[in-house]
């Protein structure tokens, strides 16, 4: 029997059958009550995942569209400090450069951000901070509460990419002082790719630019979102909305706390496997940074190549991710996002262990270590 490949990459993630089925319905009017109710339902669930009571809107576009919406509406012509310790932090800086004046504070990918340097920039008058909460390219979780505190202290806006933390890890937008936060549909929410959600706080609304983009104009989203039924300014990707709505129902059924705990346990299991194998975790941490709870980045041992590793794993119908840009060939990443659980993780880890051993790396029993964690 031909099996579907198992995607254990950090997004897109496998989409449950219920969610896929929701996409195949006959078209509905996006200005009607049914669409409005679906939109409102998604917003309610997403607000809980963002940890916010702020306004929240759904954009037809991938996560990067949400990042760009945040910068283009709220950071236009402003002085921006971009914190970078991986590929997506770098993307945020590049988006910033299209709209404002960016100072990049870059640390080596997978190493801690420099909070002292951030404070110096804020003291010198920076108006905006951009940061990726969970840096997917390096498997490191960045210090959102500390950055939020600093941004508030100097009256700057904090725009946060929560694309691979929201829905899989604890995020408290309001408590942490995040002014704009973004998530993408194809990561921890386990919905199809193509939607982003953006939450906007009062301080950001007060400073919204007069020179806004047309399609991603957040003031237009706000206006359309106020009515009954709730609407979007232009025709949204209706099938994706319906799928996201079903994914949100599944999240409600599981419970937000249980979902975050499950993501933690899965990442713990992968880290336990790495330890069991004798494979190094990639990130270098300090007291403010942590290992990601949704994607684990590990160094590829010197005796084998990326192809030996991922090529062998793929023979079992399982896809894991390599490194991006200069980390190509140096690291591999296992995503543990969305609806996956013990079955998928054990299969993936067994395949990786086999690949390590058959390529002459003297791996210990990581699968057994992970199994212990999964059983709790
Ligand atoms: C996946 C991802 C994005 C957005 O990517 P898209 O391909 O535009 O959906 C942005 N930031 C992070 C941290 C991501 O993991």
Short mmCIF file of C-alpha atoms and ligand atoms in Angstrom, two decimals:
data_model
loop_
_atom_site.label_atom_id
_atom_site.label_comp_id
_atom_site.label_asym_id
_atom_site.label_seq_id
_atom_site.Cartn_x
_atom_site.Cartn_y
_atom_site.Cartn_z
CA UNK A 1 0.00 0.00 0.00
CA UNK A 2 1.27 3.45 -0.94
CA UNK A 3 1.53 5.51 2.25
CA UNK A 4 1.45 9.28 2.50
CA UNK A 5 4.80 10.70 3.57
CA UNK A 6 4.87 11.64 7.26
CA UNK A 7 5.87 15.29 7.53
CA UNK A 8 7.96 15.84 10.66
CA UNK A 9 9.31 19.15 9.38
CA UNK A 10 8.60 22.43 11.19
CA UNK A 11 5.62 23.24 8.99
CA UNK A 12 3.59 22.46 7.06
CA UNK A 13 2.48 19.70 9.42
CA UNK A 14 0.05 16.83 8.77
CA UNK A 15 -3.53 18.11 8.51
CA UNK A 16 -6.16 15.91 10.23
CA UNK A 17 -8.85 14.38 7.98
CA UNK A 18 -11.62 16.41 9.64
CA UNK A 19 -9.81 19.61 8.78
CA UNK A 20 -9.17 18.57 5.19
CA UNK A 21 -12.81 17.59 4.74
CA UNK A 22 -13.93 21.06 5.83
CA UNK A 23 -12.10 22.52 2.82
CA UNK A 24 -13.97 20.51 0.23
CA UNK A 25 -17.43 21.97 0.87
CA UNK A 26 -19.42 23.94 -1.67
CA UNK A 27 -18.54 27.65 -1.74
CA UNK A 28 -20.28 29.98 0.71
CA UNK A 29 -20.81 33.73 0.61
CA UNK A 30 -18.02 35.49 2.45
CA UNK A 31 -20.42 38.34 3.28
CA UNK A 32 -22.98 36.03 4.88
CA UNK A 33 -23.73 34.98 8.46
CA UNK A 34 -22.18 31.52 8.13
CA UNK A 35 -18.80 32.89 7.14
CA UNK A 36 -19.05 35.60 9.79
CA UNK A 37 -19.73 33.03 12.49
CA UNK A 38 -16.81 30.84 11.33
CA UNK A 39 -14.48 33.85 11.37
CA UNK A 40 -15.64 34.85 14.85
CA UNK A 41 -15.20 31.28 16.15
CA UNK A 42 -11.61 31.16 14.83
CA UNK A 43 -10.88 34.53 16.41
CA UNK A 44 -12.14 33.38 19.81
CA UNK A 45 -9.91 30.28 19.84
CA UNK A 46 -6.90 32.14 18.48
CA UNK A 47 -7.16 34.87 21.11
CA UNK A 48 -6.84 32.18 23.80
CA UNK A 49 -3.72 30.81 22.07
CA UNK A 50 -2.18 34.30 21.73
CA UNK A 51 -3.00 35.05 25.38
CA UNK A 52 -4.75 38.24 24.39
CA UNK A 53 -7.94 40.21 24.55
CA UNK A 54 -6.73 42.45 21.73
CA UNK A 55 -8.32 42.65 18.29
CA UNK A 56 -7.34 39.75 16.09
CA UNK A 57 -7.74 39.34 12.33
CA UNK A 58 -7.10 36.60 9.81
CA UNK A 59 -5.18 37.38 6.64
CA UNK A 60 -5.21 35.32 3.44
CA UNK A 61 -1.50 34.78 3.01
CA UNK A 62 1.23 32.74 4.69
CA UNK A 63 2.96 33.69 7.94
CA UNK A 64 5.26 36.12 6.15
CA UNK A 65 2.21 38.14 5.03
CA UNK A 66 1.34 38.54 8.71
CA UNK A 67 4.91 39.67 9.50
CA UNK A 68 4.76 42.19 6.66
CA UNK A 69 1.33 43.45 7.77
CA UNK A 70 2.75 44.12 11.23
CA UNK A 71 5.75 46.04 9.96
CA UNK A 72 4.04 47.90 7.09
CA UNK A 73 1.20 49.23 9.27
CA UNK A 74 3.00 49.95 12.51
CA UNK A 75 6.71 50.47 11.73
CA UNK A 76 6.59 52.56 8.57
CA UNK A 77 9.35 55.20 8.46
CA UNK A 78 10.26 54.37 12.06
CA UNK A 79 13.55 53.34 13.61
CA UNK A 80 13.42 49.59 14.05
CA UNK A 81 15.67 47.30 16.07
CA UNK A 82 15.59 43.81 14.60
CA UNK A 83 16.78 41.00 16.82
CA UNK A 84 18.25 38.22 14.70
CA UNK A 85 19.50 34.78 15.69
CA UNK A 86 18.21 32.74 12.78
CA UNK A 87 16.61 32.70 9.35
CA UNK A 88 13.24 34.13 10.36
CA UNK A 89 14.70 36.90 12.48
CA UNK A 90 16.71 37.76 9.38
CA UNK A 91 13.49 37.78 7.32
CA UNK A 92 11.89 40.17 9.82
CA UNK A 93 14.88 42.51 9.47
CA UNK A 94 14.61 42.37 5.67
CA UNK A 95 10.91 43.20 5.81
CA UNK A 96 11.75 46.09 8.14
CA UNK A 97 14.27 47.42 5.61
CA UNK A 98 11.48 47.79 3.04
CA UNK A 99 9.52 50.12 5.31
CA UNK A 100 11.73 51.70 7.97
CA UNK A 101 15.25 52.31 9.24
CA UNK A 102 16.61 49.08 10.66
CA UNK A 103 19.40 48.43 13.13
CA UNK A 104 20.13 44.72 13.09
CA UNK A 105 21.33 43.16 16.33
CA UNK A 106 22.51 39.81 15.09
CA UNK A 107 23.85 36.96 17.17
CA UNK A 108 25.19 33.80 15.67
CA UNK A 109 22.20 31.65 14.69
CA UNK A 110 21.00 29.54 17.59
CA UNK A 111 22.79 31.65 20.22
CA UNK A 112 21.32 34.18 22.68
CA UNK A 113 20.15 37.63 21.63
CA UNK A 114 21.98 40.57 23.16
CA UNK A 115 19.47 42.20 25.53
CA UNK A 116 22.00 44.80 26.74
CA UNK A 117 22.56 45.96 23.17
CA UNK A 118 18.79 46.10 22.69
CA UNK A 119 18.46 48.34 25.73
CA UNK A 120 21.16 50.66 24.37
CA UNK A 121 19.26 51.00 21.07
CA UNK A 122 16.01 51.70 22.88
CA UNK A 123 17.68 54.24 25.09
CA UNK A 124 19.00 55.93 21.95
CA UNK A 125 15.43 56.26 20.64
CA UNK A 126 14.48 53.14 18.66
CA UNK A 127 10.70 53.06 18.19
CA UNK A 128 10.06 49.46 17.17
CA UNK A 129 11.46 46.06 18.17
CA UNK A 130 10.98 42.98 15.98
CA UNK A 131 11.74 39.51 17.30
CA UNK A 132 10.93 35.92 16.44
CA UNK A 133 9.71 34.18 19.60
CA UNK A 134 10.47 30.64 18.50
CA UNK A 135 13.31 30.73 15.96
CA UNK A 136 12.40 27.72 13.84
CA UNK A 137 15.66 27.67 11.88
CA UNK A 138 17.75 27.09 15.01
CA UNK A 139 15.38 25.51 17.55
CA UNK A 140 15.81 28.31 20.08
CA UNK A 141 13.11 30.11 22.09
CA UNK A 142 13.81 33.81 22.53
CA UNK A 143 12.97 35.88 25.64
CA UNK A 144 9.65 37.50 24.77
CA UNK A 145 8.74 38.64 28.31
CA UNK A 146 12.11 40.39 28.80
CA UNK A 147 11.98 42.06 25.39
CA UNK A 148 8.38 43.14 26.04
CA UNK A 149 9.43 44.70 29.33
CA UNK A 150 12.29 46.62 27.71
CA UNK A 151 10.08 47.84 24.86
CA UNK A 152 7.54 49.18 27.37
CA UNK A 153 10.24 50.80 29.50
CA UNK A 154 11.34 52.89 26.51
CA UNK A 155 7.87 53.29 25.01
CA UNK A 156 8.68 51.32 21.85
CA UNK A 157 6.30 48.92 20.06
CA UNK A 158 7.12 45.22 20.18
CA UNK A 159 6.18 43.28 17.04
CA UNK A 160 6.57 39.53 17.58
CA UNK A 161 6.61 36.59 15.20
CA UNK A 162 4.87 33.85 17.18
CA UNK A 163 4.45 31.71 14.10
CA UNK A 164 5.86 28.51 15.61
CA UNK A 165 5.11 29.19 19.26
CA UNK A 166 1.44 30.22 19.25
CA UNK A 167 -0.71 27.10 19.51
CA UNK A 168 2.18 24.91 20.65
CA UNK A 169 3.79 26.81 23.50
CA UNK A 170 2.79 29.21 26.22
CA UNK A 171 2.28 32.70 24.76
CA UNK A 172 0.94 35.63 26.79
CA UNK A 173 0.74 38.56 24.48
CA UNK A 174 -0.99 40.90 26.94
CA UNK A 175 1.00 39.93 30.02
CA UNK A 176 4.33 40.19 28.19
CA UNK A 177 3.63 43.56 26.58
CA UNK A 178 3.61 42.38 22.97
CA UNK A 179 1.90 45.01 20.78
CA UNK A 180 1.55 43.04 17.55
CA UNK A 181 1.78 39.24 17.27
CA UNK A 182 1.49 36.88 14.32
CA UNK A 183 0.84 33.19 13.76
CA UNK A 184 0.69 31.03 10.59
CA UNK A 185 -1.91 28.33 9.91
CA UNK A 186 0.41 25.49 8.86
CA UNK A 187 2.49 25.18 12.03
CA UNK A 188 1.17 24.41 15.52
CA UNK A 189 -2.47 25.00 14.53
CA UNK A 190 -2.34 21.96 12.18
CA UNK A 191 -4.37 23.68 9.47
CA UNK A 192 -3.46 23.94 5.79
CA UNK A 193 -0.91 26.57 4.71
CA UNK A 194 -2.13 29.94 3.49
CA UNK A 195 -3.56 31.91 6.40
CA UNK A 196 -1.97 34.13 9.01
CA UNK A 197 -3.54 35.71 12.08
CA UNK A 198 -2.45 39.01 13.54
CA UNK A 199 -3.39 40.48 16.91
CA UNK A 200 -3.02 44.20 17.49
CA UNK A 201 -2.99 46.01 20.84
CA UNK A 202 -4.21 49.51 21.69
CA UNK A 203 -0.74 51.08 21.75
CA UNK A 204 -0.14 49.87 18.20
CA UNK A 205 -3.54 51.13 16.96
CA UNK A 206 -2.71 54.54 18.43
CA UNK A 207 0.46 54.67 16.31
CA UNK A 208 -0.78 53.12 13.07
CA UNK A 209 0.82 54.71 10.01
CA UNK A 210 -1.10 57.00 7.65
CA UNK A 211 0.87 55.46 4.77
CA UNK A 212 -0.50 51.93 4.87
CA UNK A 213 -0.37 49.18 2.25
CA UNK A 214 -3.66 48.54 0.44
CA UNK A 215 -4.16 44.77 0.63
CA UNK A 216 -2.68 44.42 4.11
CA UNK A 217 -4.22 47.59 5.55
CA UNK A 218 -4.97 46.69 9.16
CA UNK A 219 -7.35 49.61 9.57
CA UNK A 220 -9.45 48.07 6.77
CA UNK A 221 -9.36 44.69 8.54
CA UNK A 222 -10.47 46.40 11.72
CA UNK A 223 -13.38 48.14 10.01
CA UNK A 224 -14.64 44.96 8.28
CA UNK A 225 -14.16 42.97 11.45
CA UNK A 226 -16.39 45.26 13.49
CA UNK A 227 -19.61 44.51 11.62
CA UNK A 228 -22.13 41.72 12.01
CA UNK A 229 -21.50 39.41 10.32
CA UNK A 230 -17.76 39.73 10.79
CA UNK A 231 -16.04 40.16 7.43
CA UNK A 232 -12.66 40.66 5.81
CA UNK A 233 -12.03 43.66 3.51
CA UNK A 234 -11.54 41.55 0.36
CA UNK A 235 -12.56 38.01 -0.59
CA UNK A 236 -10.68 35.74 1.81
CA UNK A 237 -9.46 32.19 1.11
CA UNK A 238 -12.83 30.80 2.23
CA UNK A 239 -11.92 27.07 2.04
CA UNK A 240 -8.86 27.71 4.21
CA UNK A 241 -10.99 29.65 6.71
CA UNK A 242 -13.39 26.71 6.98
CA UNK A 243 -10.45 24.36 7.49
CA UNK A 244 -8.93 26.64 10.13
CA UNK A 245 -12.30 26.79 11.85
CA UNK A 246 -12.33 22.98 12.11
CA UNK A 247 -8.72 22.99 13.34
CA UNK A 248 -9.75 25.49 16.03
CA UNK A 249 -12.60 23.18 17.06
CA UNK A 250 -10.07 20.39 17.52
CA UNK A 251 -7.93 22.72 19.62
CA UNK A 252 -10.92 23.58 21.82
CA UNK A 253 -11.70 19.87 22.22
CA UNK A 254 -8.17 19.13 23.33
CA UNK A 255 -7.93 22.22 25.53
CA UNK A 256 -5.26 24.89 25.22
CA UNK A 257 -3.34 23.79 28.32
CA UNK A 258 -3.35 20.13 27.29
CA UNK A 259 -2.18 21.04 23.81
CA UNK A 260 0.77 23.03 25.08
CA UNK A 261 1.66 20.25 27.54
CA UNK A 262 1.56 17.71 24.69
CA UNK A 263 3.88 19.86 22.56
CA UNK A 264 6.28 20.14 25.51
CA UNK A 265 6.27 16.40 26.06
CA UNK A 266 6.97 15.74 22.39
CA UNK A 267 9.92 18.13 22.31
CA UNK A 268 11.17 16.67 25.60
CA UNK A 269 11.06 13.22 23.99
CA UNK A 270 13.11 14.33 20.99
CA UNK A 271 15.67 16.01 23.25
CA UNK A 272 15.85 12.83 25.35
CA UNK A 273 16.50 10.88 22.15
CA UNK A 274 19.32 13.24 21.18
CA UNK A 275 20.90 12.72 24.58
CA UNK A 276 20.47 8.96 24.28
CA UNK A 277 22.14 8.96 20.86
CA UNK A 278 24.95 11.25 21.92
CA UNK A 279 23.92 13.86 19.34
CA UNK A 280 24.41 17.54 20.29
CA UNK A 281 21.47 19.93 20.45
CA UNK A 282 22.26 22.92 18.24
CA UNK A 283 21.25 25.97 20.33
CA UNK A 284 23.56 27.55 22.90
CA UNK A 285 21.49 28.91 25.76
CA UNK A 286 21.77 31.41 28.59
CA UNK A 287 19.35 32.10 31.44
CA UNK A 288 16.94 34.00 29.14
CA UNK A 289 16.79 31.55 26.25
CA UNK A 290 15.42 28.03 26.07
CA UNK A 291 15.19 25.05 23.75
CA UNK A 292 12.18 25.26 21.48
CA UNK A 293 9.14 23.24 22.48
CA UNK A 294 7.98 22.83 18.89
CA UNK A 295 11.12 22.07 16.85
CA UNK A 296 14.38 20.44 17.88
CA UNK A 297 17.57 21.33 16.03
CA UNK A 298 20.51 18.93 16.34
CA UNK A 299 24.03 18.83 14.91
CA UNK A 300 24.67 16.21 12.27
CA UNK A 301 27.54 14.07 13.65
CA UNK A 302 30.73 14.45 11.61
CA UNK A 303 30.85 10.83 10.43
CA UNK A 304 27.74 11.22 8.27
CA UNK A 305 26.28 13.65 5.77
CA UNK A 306 22.89 15.32 5.65
CA UNK A 307 22.08 12.99 2.74
CA UNK A 308 23.05 9.87 4.74
CA UNK A 309 20.76 11.00 7.51
CA UNK A 310 17.72 12.50 5.87
CA UNK A 311 17.96 10.29 2.80
CA UNK A 312 17.78 7.16 4.94
CA UNK A 313 14.92 8.54 7.05
CA UNK A 314 13.03 9.36 3.86
CA UNK A 315 13.25 5.73 2.72
CA UNK A 316 10.81 5.01 5.53
CA UNK A 317 8.41 7.64 4.22
CA UNK A 318 9.34 10.18 6.88
CA UNK A 319 10.52 13.71 6.16
CA UNK A 320 12.61 15.69 8.62
CA UNK A 321 14.21 19.06 7.91
CA UNK A 322 17.81 20.03 7.27
CA UNK A 323 19.49 23.34 8.02
CA UNK A 324 18.79 26.56 6.15
CA UNK A 325 21.34 28.82 4.47
CA UNK A 326 24.79 28.41 6.11
CA UNK A 327 23.44 25.68 8.40
CA UNK A 328 22.77 23.38 5.41
CA UNK A 329 24.54 20.09 5.99
CA UNK A 330 25.38 21.04 9.59
CA UNK A 331 22.10 20.51 11.43
CA UNK A 332 18.85 18.57 11.15
CA UNK A 333 15.52 19.52 12.64
CA UNK A 334 12.53 17.53 13.82
CA UNK A 335 9.28 19.44 14.06
CA UNK A 336 6.82 18.37 16.76
CA UNK A 337 3.96 20.68 15.91
CA UNK A 338 0.24 20.31 15.52
CA UNK A 339 -1.60 17.06 15.98
CA UNK A 340 1.29 14.60 15.93
CA UNK A 341 1.89 12.35 18.92
CA UNK A 342 3.78 9.34 20.21
CA UNK A 343 3.18 7.17 17.11
CA UNK A 344 4.73 9.64 14.72
CA UNK A 345 7.56 10.58 17.06
CA UNK A 346 8.61 7.01 17.82
CA UNK A 347 8.58 6.12 14.12
CA UNK A 348 10.65 9.19 13.28
CA UNK A 349 13.18 8.63 16.05
CA UNK A 350 13.55 4.94 15.15
CA UNK A 351 14.29 5.93 11.54
CA UNK A 352 16.84 8.54 12.64
CA UNK A 353 18.50 6.06 15.00
CA UNK A 354 18.76 3.52 12.20
CA UNK A 355 20.26 6.15 9.90
CA UNK A 356 22.83 7.14 12.54
CA UNK A 357 23.87 3.56 13.25
CA UNK A 358 24.08 2.42 9.63
CA UNK A 359 26.30 5.44 8.91
CA UNK A 360 28.78 4.31 11.55
CA UNK A 361 27.80 6.72 14.28
CA UNK A 362 27.89 4.84 17.58
CA UNK A 363 24.47 6.01 18.70
CA UNK A 364 23.02 4.99 22.05
CA UNK A 365 19.39 4.05 22.44
CA UNK A 366 17.58 7.36 21.94
CA UNK A 367 14.31 5.65 21.08
CA UNK A 368 14.11 4.03 24.50
CA UNK A 369 14.87 7.33 26.22
CA UNK A 370 12.14 9.06 24.22
CA UNK A 371 9.63 6.31 24.85
CA UNK A 372 10.10 6.77 28.57
CA UNK A 373 9.37 10.49 28.26
CA UNK A 374 6.31 9.92 26.07
CA UNK A 375 4.81 7.55 28.61
CA UNK A 376 5.49 10.19 31.26
C1 LIG B 1 7.31 29.24 8.95
C2 LIG B 1 7.74 30.48 9.61
C3 LIG B 1 7.45 31.75 9.10
C4 LIG B 1 6.62 32.06 7.91
O1 LIG B 1 6.78 31.35 6.84
P1 LIG B 1 5.69 31.30 5.67
O2 LIG B 1 6.37 30.39 4.75
O3 LIG B 1 5.49 32.67 5.15
O4 LIG B 1 4.43 30.76 6.29
C5 LIG B 1 7.85 32.86 9.81
N1 LIG B 1 8.48 32.74 10.97
C6 LIG B 1 8.76 31.56 11.51
C7 LIG B 1 9.45 31.53 12.84
C8 LIG B 1 8.41 30.39 10.86
O5 LIG B 1 8.69 29.20 11.40
#
